[in-house]
Coordinates of C-alpha atoms in Angstrom, one line a residue:
X20 CA 13.9 -10.5 -42.4
X21 CA 12.8 -13.9 -41.4
X22 CA 9.3 -15.2 -42.5
X23 CA 7.2 -17.1 -40.0
X24 CA 4.2 -18.6 -41.9
X25 CA 2.7 -20.3 -38.8
X26 CA 2.0 -17.0 -37.1
X27 CA 1.5 -14.7 -40.1
X28 CA -2.2 -14.8 -40.3
X29 CA -2.7 -13.5 -36.9
X30 CA 0.2 -11.5 -36.1
X31 CA 0.3 -7.6 -35.5
X32 CA 2.3 -5.2 -37.9
X33 CA 3.8 -3.1 -35.1
X34 CA 5.6 -0.4 -37.0
X35 CA 3.0 2.2 -36.4
X36 CA -0.2 2.7 -34.7
X37 CA -2.1 1.3 -37.4
X38 CA -2.3 -2.5 -36.8
X39 CA -3.5 -5.6 -38.6
X40 CA -4.4 -8.7 -36.7
X41 CA -6.3 -12.1 -36.7
X42 CA -7.6 -12.5 -33.4
X43 CA -9.6 -15.3 -31.7
X44 CA -12.8 -13.5 -32.2
X45 CA -13.4 -11.1 -35.1
X46 CA -15.8 -8.9 -33.0
X47 CA -13.0 -8.6 -30.2
X48 CA -11.7 -5.6 -31.9
X49 CA -11.0 -1.9 -30.6
X50 CA -10.3 1.3 -32.1
X51 CA -9.0 4.6 -30.5
X52 CA -11.4 7.5 -31.2
X53 CA -8.8 10.3 -31.4
X54 CA -11.3 13.1 -30.8
X55 CA -12.8 11.7 -27.7
X56 CA -9.6 9.8 -26.7
X57 CA -11.6 6.8 -25.8
X58 CA -11.4 3.1 -26.8
X59 CA -14.3 1.9 -28.9
X60 CA -15.3 -1.8 -29.2
X61 CA -15.9 -2.8 -33.0
X62 CA -18.6 -5.1 -33.5
X63 CA -18.9 -5.3 -37.3
X64 CA -16.6 -8.2 -37.7
X65 CA -14.6 -6.3 -40.5
X66 CA -10.7 -6.3 -39.7
X67 CA -8.9 -3.2 -40.4
X68 CA -5.5 -2.4 -40.0
X69 CA -6.1 0.3 -37.5
X70 CA -8.1 -2.1 -35.1
X71 CA -6.7 -3.2 -31.9
X72 CA -7.2 -6.9 -30.9
X73 CA -8.1 -6.3 -27.2
X74 CA -9.4 -3.7 -24.9
X75 CA -6.1 -3.9 -23.0
X76 CA -3.9 -3.1 -26.2
X77 CA -6.1 -0.3 -26.9
X78 CA -6.0 1.5 -23.6
X79 CA -2.2 1.0 -23.5
X80 CA -1.9 4.0 -26.2
X81 CA -5.4 5.5 -26.3
X82 CA -6.3 8.5 -24.2
X83 CA -4.3 8.9 -20.9
X84 CA -2.8 5.5 -21.3
X85 CA -2.5 2.8 -18.7
X86 CA -0.1 3.9 -15.9
X87 CA -1.1 4.0 -12.5
X88 CA -0.2 6.1 -10.4
X89 CA 0.0 9.0 -12.8
X90 CA 3.7 9.9 -13.7
X91 CA 5.1 12.8 -11.7
X92 CA 7.5 14.1 -14.2
X93 CA 8.6 13.9 -17.8
X94 CA 6.6 11.4 -19.8
X95 CA 6.9 10.6 -23.5
X96 CA 5.3 7.4 -24.8
X97 CA 4.9 6.5 -28.3
X98 CA 1.8 4.9 -29.9
X99 CA 3.9 2.2 -31.5
X100 CA 3.7 -1.5 -30.1
X101 CA 5.8 -4.4 -30.3
X102 CA 5.7 -8.1 -29.3
X103 CA 7.8 -9.4 -26.6
X104 CA 7.6 -12.8 -24.8
X105 CA 8.9 -12.7 -21.2
X106 CA 11.3 -15.5 -21.9
X107 CA 13.1 -13.3 -24.2
X108 CA 14.0 -10.7 -21.5
X109 CA 17.6 -10.3 -20.0
X110 CA 19.0 -7.8 -17.5
X111 CA 22.4 -6.1 -17.6
X112 CA 23.7 -4.7 -14.3
X113 CA 26.0 -1.9 -15.5
X114 CA 27.8 -0.7 -12.5
X115 CA 30.5 -1.9 -10.0
X116 CA 28.0 -1.4 -7.1
X117 CA 26.5 -4.7 -8.0
X118 CA 29.5 -6.3 -6.5
X119 CA 27.6 -5.8 -3.1
X120 CA 25.9 -8.9 -2.7
X121 CA 22.9 -7.4 -1.0
X122 CA 22.2 -4.9 -3.9
X123 CA 22.9 -7.8 -6.5
X124 CA 20.4 -10.2 -4.6
X125 CA 17.7 -7.4 -4.3
X126 CA 17.9 -6.7 -8.1
X127 CA 17.8 -10.5 -9.1
X128 CA 14.8 -10.9 -6.7
X129 CA 12.9 -7.9 -8.3
X130 CA 13.8 -9.0 -11.7
X131 CA 12.3 -12.4 -11.0
X132 CA 9.1 -10.6 -9.7
X133 CA 9.0 -8.6 -12.9
X134 CA 9.2 -11.6 -15.2
X135 CA 6.7 -13.6 -13.1
X136 CA 4.1 -10.7 -13.4
X137 CA 4.7 -10.3 -17.0
X138 CA 3.6 -14.1 -17.5
X139 CA 0.7 -13.3 -15.4
X140 CA -0.3 -10.4 -17.4
X141 CA 0.2 -12.4 -20.5
X142 CA -2.1 -15.1 -19.3
X143 CA -1.7 -19.0 -19.8
X144 CA -0.5 -20.2 -22.3
X145 CA 1.6 -17.0 -23.3
X146 CA 2.6 -17.5 -26.9
X147 CA 6.0 -16.5 -28.5
X148 CA 5.4 -15.1 -31.9
X149 CA 8.5 -13.2 -32.3
X150 CA 12.2 -13.5 -31.9
X151 CA 12.6 -9.9 -30.6
X152 CA 14.7 -9.7 -27.4
X153 CA 14.4 -7.1 -24.5
X154 CA 17.4 -6.2 -22.7
X155 CA 16.9 -4.1 -19.5
X156 CA 19.9 -2.3 -18.6
X157 CA 20.1 -1.1 -15.0
X158 CA 22.2 1.5 -13.3
X159 CA 21.9 2.4 -9.6
X160 CA 24.1 4.7 -7.7
X161 CA 23.7 3.7 -4.0
X162 CA 24.0 0.5 -2.2
X163 CA 21.4 1.5 0.3
X164 CA 19.0 -1.4 1.1
X165 CA 16.9 0.0 3.9
X166 CA 13.7 2.0 3.3
X167 CA 12.9 5.1 5.0
X168 CA 11.6 8.6 4.8
X169 CA 14.6 9.8 3.4
X170 CA 15.0 7.3 0.5
X171 CA 15.2 8.5 -2.9
X172 CA 12.5 6.9 -5.1
X173 CA 13.2 8.7 -8.2
X174 CA 14.0 7.0 -11.4
X175 CA 14.2 7.5 -15.2
X176 CA 13.3 4.9 -17.8
X177 CA 13.9 4.8 -21.4
X178 CA 12.6 2.3 -24.1
X179 CA 13.8 2.1 -27.6
X180 CA 13.2 -0.5 -30.6
X181 CA 15.4 -1.4 -33.4
X182 CA 14.9 -4.1 -36.0
X183 CA 12.3 -5.7 -38.0
X184 CA 8.7 -6.4 -37.0
X185 CA 9.2 -10.1 -36.1
X186 CA 12.9 -9.7 -35.0
X187 CA 15.2 -7.0 -33.7
X188 CA 15.8 -5.6 -30.4
X189 CA 14.0 -3.6 -27.6
X190 CA 16.4 -2.0 -25.1
X191 CA 15.3 -0.4 -21.8
X192 CA 17.5 2.0 -19.6
X193 CA 16.8 2.4 -16.0
X194 CA 18.7 4.8 -13.9
X195 CA 18.0 5.4 -10.2
X196 CA 19.7 6.4 -7.0
X197 CA 18.6 3.6 -5.1
X198 CA 17.1 -0.2 -5.7
X199 CA 13.8 1.1 -4.9
X200 CA 13.7 3.5 -7.7
X201 CA 14.6 0.5 -9.9
X202 CA 11.8 -1.5 -8.6
X203 CA 9.3 1.5 -9.1
X204 CA 10.8 1.7 -12.7
X205 CA 9.9 -2.1 -13.3
X206 CA 6.6 -1.5 -12.0
X207 CA 6.0 1.4 -14.5
X208 CA 7.5 -0.8 -17.3
X209 CA 5.2 -3.8 -16.4
X210 CA 2.2 -1.5 -17.0
X211 CA 3.6 -0.6 -20.4
X212 CA 2.6 -4.3 -21.5
X213 CA -0.7 -5.6 -22.6
X214 CA -2.1 -8.9 -23.9
X215 CA -4.6 -10.2 -26.5
X216 CA -5.9 -13.6 -27.3
X217 CA -5.3 -15.5 -30.5
X218 CA -6.1 -19.0 -31.7
X219 CA -2.9 -21.1 -31.8
X220 CA -2.3 -22.4 -35.4
X221 CA -0.5 -25.4 -34.1
X222 CA -2.8 -26.6 -31.2
X223 CA -6.0 -24.8 -32.4
X224 CA -6.5 -23.8 -28.8
X225 CA -6.8 -20.3 -27.2
X226 CA -3.4 -18.5 -26.5
X227 CA -2.4 -15.2 -25.6
X228 CA 0.2 -12.7 -26.9
X229 CA 2.1 -9.9 -24.9
X230 CA 2.9 -6.6 -26.3
X231 CA 4.6 -3.6 -25.2
X232 CA 5.2 0.0 -26.0
X233 CA 8.0 0.4 -28.1
X234 CA 9.4 3.7 -27.3
X235 CA 9.2 5.8 -24.2
X236 CA 11.0 8.4 -22.0
X237 CA 9.8 8.5 -18.5
X238 CA 11.3 10.3 -15.4
X239 CA 9.2 10.0 -12.3
X240 CA 9.2 10.4 -8.5
X241 CA 6.8 10.7 -5.6
X242 CA 5.6 13.8 -4.0
X243 CA 5.0 12.4 -0.5
X244 CA 7.5 10.1 1.5
X245 CA 4.9 8.2 3.4
X246 CA 2.2 6.6 1.3
X247 CA 0.4 4.0 3.3
X248 CA -2.0 1.4 4.1
X249 CA -3.1 0.8 7.7
X250 CA -4.3 -2.9 8.2
X251 CA -5.7 -3.9 11.5
X252 CA -5.3 -7.6 12.3
X253 CA -6.2 -7.5 15.9
X254 CA -10.1 -7.1 15.6
X255 CA -10.2 -10.0 13.2
X256 CA -7.2 -12.1 12.6
X257 CA -6.0 -12.2 9.1
X258 CA -3.6 -14.8 7.5
X259 CA -0.3 -14.2 6.3
X260 CA -1.4 -14.9 2.7
X261 CA -4.0 -12.3 2.9
X262 CA -1.5 -9.8 4.2
X263 CA 0.7 -10.7 1.2
X264 CA -2.1 -10.0 -1.2
X265 CA -2.4 -6.4 0.2
X266 CA 1.3 -6.1 -0.2
X267 CA 1.1 -7.2 -3.6
X268 CA -1.5 -4.7 -4.4
X269 CA 0.4 -2.0 -2.7
X270 CA 3.5 -2.7 -4.7
X271 CA 1.5 -2.6 -7.8
X272 CA 0.2 0.9 -6.8
X273 CA 3.6 2.3 -5.6
X274 CA 2.6 2.7 -2.0
X275 CA 5.5 2.3 0.5
X276 CA 4.4 1.8 3.9
X277 CA 2.1 -1.0 5.4
X278 CA 1.1 0.3 8.8
X279 CA 0.4 -2.9 10.8
X280 CA -2.1 -2.5 13.7
X281 CA -1.1 -5.9 15.0
X282 CA -2.4 -5.7 18.6
X283 CA -5.4 -4.1 20.4
X284 CA -7.7 -4.8 23.3
X285 CA -9.5 -7.8 21.4
X286 CA -6.4 -9.9 20.8
X287 CA -2.7 -9.9 20.9
X288 CA -1.5 -12.2 18.1
X289 CA 2.1 -11.2 17.9
X290 CA 4.3 -14.0 19.5
X291 CA 6.9 -12.5 21.7
X292 CA 9.3 -15.4 22.9
X293 CA 10.6 -13.5 26.0
X294 CA 6.8 -13.0 27.1
X295 CA 4.9 -15.8 25.8
X296 CA 2.0 -14.9 28.1
X297 CA 1.0 -12.1 25.4
X298 CA -0.4 -14.8 22.9
X299 CA -1.2 -17.5 25.7
X300 CA -3.7 -14.9 27.1
X301 CA -4.3 -12.5 24.2
X302 CA -4.5 -14.6 20.8
X303 CA -7.9 -15.8 19.6
X304 CA -6.4 -19.6 19.2
X305 CA -3.1 -21.1 18.8
X306 CA -3.7 -21.0 15.0
X307 CA -4.0 -17.2 15.0
X308 CA -0.6 -16.1 15.9
X309 CA 2.2 -14.3 13.9
X310 CA 5.6 -15.8 14.8
X311 CA 8.7 -14.0 14.5
X312 CA 9.5 -15.9 11.5
X313 CA 6.0 -14.9 10.0
X314 CA 6.8 -11.2 10.5
X315 CA 10.4 -11.3 9.2
X316 CA 9.1 -13.1 6.0
X317 CA 6.6 -10.3 5.7
X318 CA 9.1 -7.7 6.2
X319 CA 11.4 -9.3 3.5
X320 CA 8.4 -9.8 1.1
X321 CA 7.2 -6.3 1.6
X322 CA 10.8 -4.8 0.9
X323 CA 11.0 -6.5 -2.4
X324 CA 7.8 -4.6 -3.4
X325 CA 9.2 -1.2 -2.3
X326 CA 7.4 -1.5 1.2
X327 CA 8.5 -1.0 4.6
X328 CA 6.4 -2.5 7.5
X329 CA 5.6 -0.1 10.2
X330 CA 4.4 -2.0 13.4
X331 CA 2.0 -0.3 15.7
X332 CA 1.8 -1.4 19.5
X333 CA -1.0 0.6 20.5
X334 CA -1.0 1.8 24.2
X335 CA -1.9 3.0 26.9
X336 CA -5.7 2.5 25.6
X337 CA -6.6 -0.3 23.1
X338 CA -5.0 -3.0 25.3
X339 CA -6.6 -5.8 27.2
X340 CA -6.5 -9.3 26.3
X341 CA -2.8 -10.3 26.3
X342 CA -2.1 -8.0 29.1
X343 CA -4.3 -9.5 32.0
X344 CA -1.9 -12.0 33.2
X345 CA 0.2 -9.9 35.6
X346 CA -1.5 -10.9 38.9
X347 CA -0.8 -14.5 38.0
X348 CA 2.9 -13.9 37.8
X349 CA 3.2 -11.4 40.7
X350 CA 3.4 -8.3 38.4
X351 CA 0.3 -6.7 39.5
X352 CA -2.3 -5.3 37.2
X353 CA -0.5 -4.4 34.0
X354 CA -3.7 -3.6 32.5
X355 CA -6.9 -2.3 34.2
X356 CA -10.6 -2.1 33.1
X357 CA -10.1 -5.3 31.1
X358 CA -13.4 -6.4 29.8
X359 CA -15.2 -4.1 32.4
X360 CA -18.8 -3.6 31.9
X361 CA -20.8 -1.5 31.2
X362 CA -18.2 -1.0 28.6
X363 CA -19.3 2.5 27.4
X364 CA -18.3 3.9 30.7
X365 CA -14.8 2.7 30.6
X366 CA -13.7 2.7 26.8
X367 CA -14.8 3.6 23.5
X368 CA -15.7 0.0 22.1
X369 CA -15.7 -3.3 24.0
X370 CA -13.6 -5.0 25.3
X371 CA -12.2 -2.5 27.6
X372 CA -8.6 -2.3 28.8
X373 CA -6.0 0.4 29.4
X374 CA -2.4 0.0 30.5
X375 CA -1.7 0.7 34.3
X376 CA 0.6 3.8 34.2
X377 CA 1.5 3.6 37.9
X378 CA 2.6 0.1 37.9
X379 CA 6.3 0.0 37.1
X380 CA 6.3 -3.5 36.1
X381 CA 4.2 -2.3 32.8
X382 CA 7.6 -0.7 31.6
X383 CA 9.7 -3.7 32.1
X384 CA 7.2 -5.6 30.2
X385 CA 7.2 -3.0 27.5
X386 CA 11.0 -3.1 27.3
X387 CA 10.8 -6.9 26.5
X388 CA 8.3 -6.2 24.1
X389 CA 10.1 -3.3 22.3
X390 CA 13.4 -5.3 22.2
X391 CA 11.6 -8.1 20.3
X392 CA 10.2 -6.0 17.8
X393 CA 13.5 -4.0 17.2
X394 CA 15.3 -7.3 16.7
X395 CA 12.6 -8.4 14.2
X396 CA 12.9 -5.1 12.3
X397 CA 16.0 -3.4 13.2
X398 CA 15.8 -0.9 10.3
X399 CA 12.6 0.5 11.3
X400 CA 13.0 4.3 11.7
X401 CA 9.9 4.9 13.9
X402 CA 7.6 3.2 16.0
X403 CA 3.9 3.7 16.1
X404 CA 2.7 3.7 19.8
X405 CA -1.0 4.4 19.1
X406 CA -2.0 6.7 21.7
X407 CA -5.5 7.5 21.2
X408 CA -8.8 7.3 22.5
X409 CA -7.9 7.1 26.3
X410 CA -11.1 7.2 28.4
X411 CA -10.9 9.0 31.7
X412 CA -13.7 6.7 33.1
X413 CA -11.1 3.9 33.4
X414 CA -8.3 5.4 35.2
X415 CA -10.6 7.5 37.2
X416 CA -12.4 4.4 38.6
X417 CA -9.1 2.5 39.4
X418 CA -8.3 2.8 43.0
X419 CA -4.6 2.0 42.5
X420 CA -4.4 4.9 40.1
X421 CA -6.5 7.3 42.5
X422 CA -4.1 6.3 45.3
X423 CA -1.2 7.4 43.1
X424 CA -2.7 10.6 42.2
X425 CA -3.6 11.5 45.7
X426 CA 0.0 10.8 46.9
X427 CA 1.2 13.2 44.3
X428 CA -1.3 15.9 45.2
X429 CA -3.2 15.4 42.1
X430 CA -6.9 15.1 41.5
X431 CA -9.1 14.0 38.7
X432 CA -9.3 17.2 36.5
X433 CA -8.3 17.2 32.8
X434 CA -4.9 18.6 33.6
X435 CA -4.2 15.9 36.0
X436 CA -5.4 13.4 33.5
X437 CA -3.1 14.5 30.8
X438 CA -0.2 14.9 33.2
X439 CA -0.8 11.1 34.1
X440 CA -1.2 10.3 30.5
X441 CA 1.9 12.3 29.2
X442 CA 3.9 10.8 32.1
X443 CA 3.1 7.4 30.7
X444 CA 4.1 8.5 27.2
X445 CA 7.4 9.9 28.3
X446 CA 8.3 6.5 30.2
X447 CA 7.2 4.6 27.2
X448 CA 9.4 6.5 24.9
X449 CA 12.3 6.6 27.2
X450 CA 12.0 2.9 27.5
X451 CA 11.9 2.3 23.7
X452 CA 15.0 4.6 23.3
X453 CA 16.9 2.4 25.8
X454 CA 16.2 -0.9 24.0
X455 CA 17.1 0.7 20.5
X456 CA 20.1 2.3 22.0
X457 CA 19.7 5.9 20.7
X458 CA 17.3 8.6 21.0
X459 CA 17.1 9.3 17.1
X460 CA 13.9 7.1 16.5
X461 CA 10.8 8.7 16.0
X462 CA 7.5 8.0 17.7
X463 CA 4.4 8.2 15.8
X464 CA 1.0 9.0 17.9
X465 CA -2.5 9.2 16.7
X466 CA -4.3 12.5 17.3
X467 CA -6.2 12.6 20.7
X468 CA -7.0 15.0 23.8
X469 CA -3.2 14.9 24.4
X470 CA -2.4 16.5 20.7
X471 CA -4.8 19.3 20.8
X472 CA -2.9 22.4 19.7
X473 CA -3.6 24.1 23.4
X474 CA -1.9 21.1 25.0
X475 CA 0.7 19.2 22.8
X476 CA 3.6 21.6 23.1
X477 CA 3.5 21.0 27.0
X478 CA 4.0 17.3 26.5
X479 CA 5.2 16.1 23.2
X480 CA 8.5 17.3 21.5
X481 CA 8.0 18.1 17.7
X482 CA 11.5 16.9 17.2
X483 CA 10.7 13.4 18.5
X484 CA 7.0 12.7 17.8
X485 CA 5.3 12.5 14.5
X486 CA 1.5 12.9 14.6
X487 CA -1.0 10.9 12.6
X488 CA -4.1 12.8 12.2
X489 CA -7.6 11.2 11.6
X490 CA -9.9 14.1 11.5
X491 CA -12.4 15.2 8.9
X492 CA -11.1 17.3 5.9
X493 CA -12.8 20.5 7.3
X494 CA -11.0 20.2 10.6
X495 CA -8.2 22.7 11.2
X496 CA -6.2 20.5 13.4
X497 CA -3.7 19.6 10.6
X498 CA -3.1 23.2 9.9
X499 CA -2.7 24.1 13.6
X500 CA -0.1 21.2 14.2
X501 CA 1.8 22.3 11.2
X502 CA 2.1 25.8 12.4
X503 CA 3.4 24.4 15.7
X504 CA 6.1 22.7 14.0
X505 CA 4.9 19.2 14.0
X506 CA 5.4 16.5 11.4
X507 CA 2.2 14.9 10.2
X508 CA 0.8 11.7 8.3
X509 CA -2.7 12.5 7.4
X510 CA -5.7 10.0 7.3
X511 CA -8.6 11.9 6.4
X512 CA -11.6 10.4 8.4
X513 CA -14.3 11.4 5.9
X514 CA -12.4 10.0 2.9
X515 CA -9.7 7.6 3.7
X516 CA -11.2 5.5 6.5
X517 CA -12.3 2.4 4.5
X518 CA -14.1 0.7 7.2
X519 CA -16.7 3.5 7.2
X520 CA -20.2 2.5 5.5
X521 CA -20.5 -0.8 7.8
X522 CA -21.0 1.0 10.8
X523 CA -24.2 2.6 12.4
X524 CA -24.4 6.3 12.6
X525 CA -23.5 9.0 10.1
X526 CA -20.4 7.1 8.6
X527 CA -21.2 6.6 4.9
X528 CA -19.0 4.3 2.5
X529 CA -16.7 6.6 0.7
X530 CA -16.8 5.6 -3.1
X531 CA -13.5 5.7 -5.2
X532 CA -14.0 9.2 -6.6
X533 CA -14.5 10.7 -2.9
X534 CA -11.3 8.8 -2.0
X535 CA -9.3 9.9 -4.9
X536 CA -10.3 13.7 -4.9
X537 CA -9.3 14.0 -1.3
X538 CA -6.2 16.1 -1.1
X539 CA -3.7 16.6 1.9
X540 CA -1.5 19.7 2.5
X541 CA 1.7 20.0 0.3
X542 CA 3.8 21.1 3.3
X543 CA 7.6 20.2 4.2
X544 CA 6.4 18.6 7.4
X545 CA 3.5 16.6 5.8
X546 CA 5.2 13.1 5.4
X547 CA 2.4 11.8 3.6
X548 CA -0.8 9.9 4.4
X549 CA -2.5 6.5 4.7
X550 CA -5.6 4.8 4.0
X551 CA -7.1 2.8 7.1
X552 CA -8.8 -0.4 7.1
X553 CA -10.0 -1.1 10.5
X554 CA -11.2 -4.7 10.9
X555 CA -14.3 -4.7 13.2
X556 CA -16.5 -5.7 10.1
X557 CA -13.7 -7.4 7.9
X558 CA -11.5 -10.6 7.7
X559 CA -9.9 -12.7 5.3
X560 CA -13.1 -13.2 3.3
X561 CA -14.0 -9.4 2.7
X562 CA -10.8 -7.4 3.3
X563 CA -9.4 -7.4 -0.5
X564 CA -12.8 -5.8 -1.9
X565 CA -13.1 -3.2 0.9
X566 CA -9.7 -2.2 0.4
X567 CA -9.2 -2.3 -3.4
X568 CA -9.3 -0.6 -5.6
X569 CA -10.2 2.4 -3.5
X570 CA -6.5 2.2 -1.9
X571 CA -5.2 2.6 -5.3
X572 CA -6.9 6.0 -5.6
X573 CA -5.0 6.9 -2.3
X574 CA -1.8 5.8 -4.2
X575 CA -2.2 8.3 -7.2
X576 CA -3.1 11.0 -4.8
X577 CA 0.2 10.4 -2.7
X578 CA 2.3 9.7 -5.7
X579 CA 1.7 12.5 -7.9
X580 CA -1.3 14.4 -6.4
X581 CA -2.8 15.5 -9.7
X582 CA -4.9 18.5 -10.2
X583 CA -8.6 17.8 -10.0
X584 CA -10.2 16.7 -13.1
X585 CA -13.4 14.9 -14.3
X586 CA -13.8 11.4 -12.9
X587 CA -14.8 9.9 -16.2
X588 CA -11.4 11.0 -17.5
X589 CA -9.6 9.0 -14.7
X590 CA -11.9 6.1 -15.0
X591 CA -10.3 4.2 -17.9
X592 CA -7.0 4.2 -16.2
X593 CA -8.4 3.3 -12.9
X594 CA -10.3 0.3 -14.5
X595 CA -7.0 -0.8 -16.1
X596 CA -5.3 -0.8 -12.9
X597 CA -8.1 -2.7 -11.2
X598 CA -8.0 -5.4 -13.9
X599 CA -4.0 -5.8 -13.3
X600 CA -4.8 -6.2 -9.3
X601 CA -7.3 -8.8 -10.2
X602 CA -4.5 -10.6 -12.4
X603 CA -2.4 -10.6 -9.5
X604 CA -4.7 -12.4 -7.4
X605 CA -6.2 -9.6 -5.5
X606 CA -10.0 -9.8 -5.1
X607 CA -10.6 -6.1 -5.8
X608 CA -14.1 -5.0 -6.0
X609 CA -16.0 -4.0 -9.2
X610 CA -16.8 -0.1 -9.8
X611 CA -18.7 -0.1 -12.9
X612 CA -20.6 -2.5 -15.1
X613 CA -18.5 -4.1 -17.8
X614 CA -20.7 -2.6 -20.6
X615 CA -19.7 1.1 -19.1
X616 CA -16.1 0.2 -19.3
X617 CA -16.4 -1.1 -22.9
X618 CA -18.6 2.1 -23.8
X619 CA -16.6 4.9 -22.4
X620 CA -18.6 8.0 -21.8
X621 CA -22.0 6.2 -22.1
X622 CA -22.5 6.0 -18.3
X623 CA -21.5 9.5 -17.3
X624 CA -24.8 10.2 -15.3
X625 CA -24.6 6.8 -13.8
X626 CA -21.1 6.5 -12.3
X627 CA -20.2 8.1 -8.9

């Protein structure tokens, strides 16, 4: 065994759970109370070999550990820890499939993200105090590089350690069907690291040491296929950097769908080169536009974090600015009721606007819009067409539409209204299928009058349409739609609508325990769920703290759907994950005073 005098006085002995350390501050020590399974801060200044040098290192092995979301499968994690510096990590690609350049590039890219993340978790400077090496052996079976509802995201991860305390070898074996399973395994592995502060013997400055679990066996897979966050960037524009922060946090939480509500009646910021009028008439400014390259960059950025981007092009309601140029180009009114007042007679919120279903030019413009979006994201298995909150007052006050109804011997009854609406939906879907070149793509629609159980089968084919429900947890609608054979994405309105609490009326703010304990049906036709961040009252400056860490609570519900348990049991892991998000640059909201974090169990009557 080699001897390293320069680090002897502040180095861990990692052979067992009993640790001996000289840290930067003698009172920055922690012990694990084995009976209560809590980390306890030690303030007596007396160093003992079973103390841990930081809260992070204690939480790594104490109680429920540090993993978020909770593993859904086999889990064996030792209480032993060893020091590893990120520069001492190498990857071994074990299979001939890596001759596929796309697979090899993806794995190299996620490897770089993993190493960068460990440097971030360690802190600056990150001190190397041992010669131990870490080899990560990666075995993947499939060359599939597109992410869909049918992608296998399961993985198995094994960690073993050999050799002396200061040198030796750690080996990690990761096996998965797809590269996305490998990515999730690396996410889990990164959460088995923690750091603590030391005083560098040479520089006399503060430094950081990274440690990891020395032995583990984990097999894991998600329960739900669709684990999403909706982000609305139409009411208030959000920058590319802001969207990327949400994606980083999503990847760290193992969510896999960013539902991008990119257009609405307020603005149309998506640049469509074949129809430049959309942004010319609809963007808030020339600086608040998403170019084709912006969207492609985000799609690639997201895919490397195990996330696909689902673009929503809302209609026939929730359109307005960006569609009002038809008369100037001899195309007639593409949208009607645009900014019509008093707004509450024609729409659910200002500014009003609804597509004109009787103008054939609408579908010609939609064809160009769909074609551009397909070219931007050719692997998208579904398109979200919105489809909610159609206001009868708009169409029923538009003379062109009334003339059309009269010509078809239709009136202004609910049935006539639904026939007009479903006619639009059929033409829009047919237009999309023509542009994509097949009829296999799914169309997602929000629940609405059209999707009520008594109407839906007359208008929407369950083999074609996926319904996203946004009703309260007590509403029977999801169960009714499942009985009719429809696939669902669930966004429980009274738990997962993260914009609530900032509106007037009876829309309370949902604290993270409410978010966490909301459960959705386990049914073959429930694809999963989404948290929703509508942006009437959020922009670049506020979105992180309103979305995180509450959306991480949704992530665990959708990944492993654990049985209900006391919030105080979950809290230490939740706080640990929140701190990871902060280190990754996400301005995640605080959920408890730090004193409560450092004194587990002492705030039980105070915490939500």
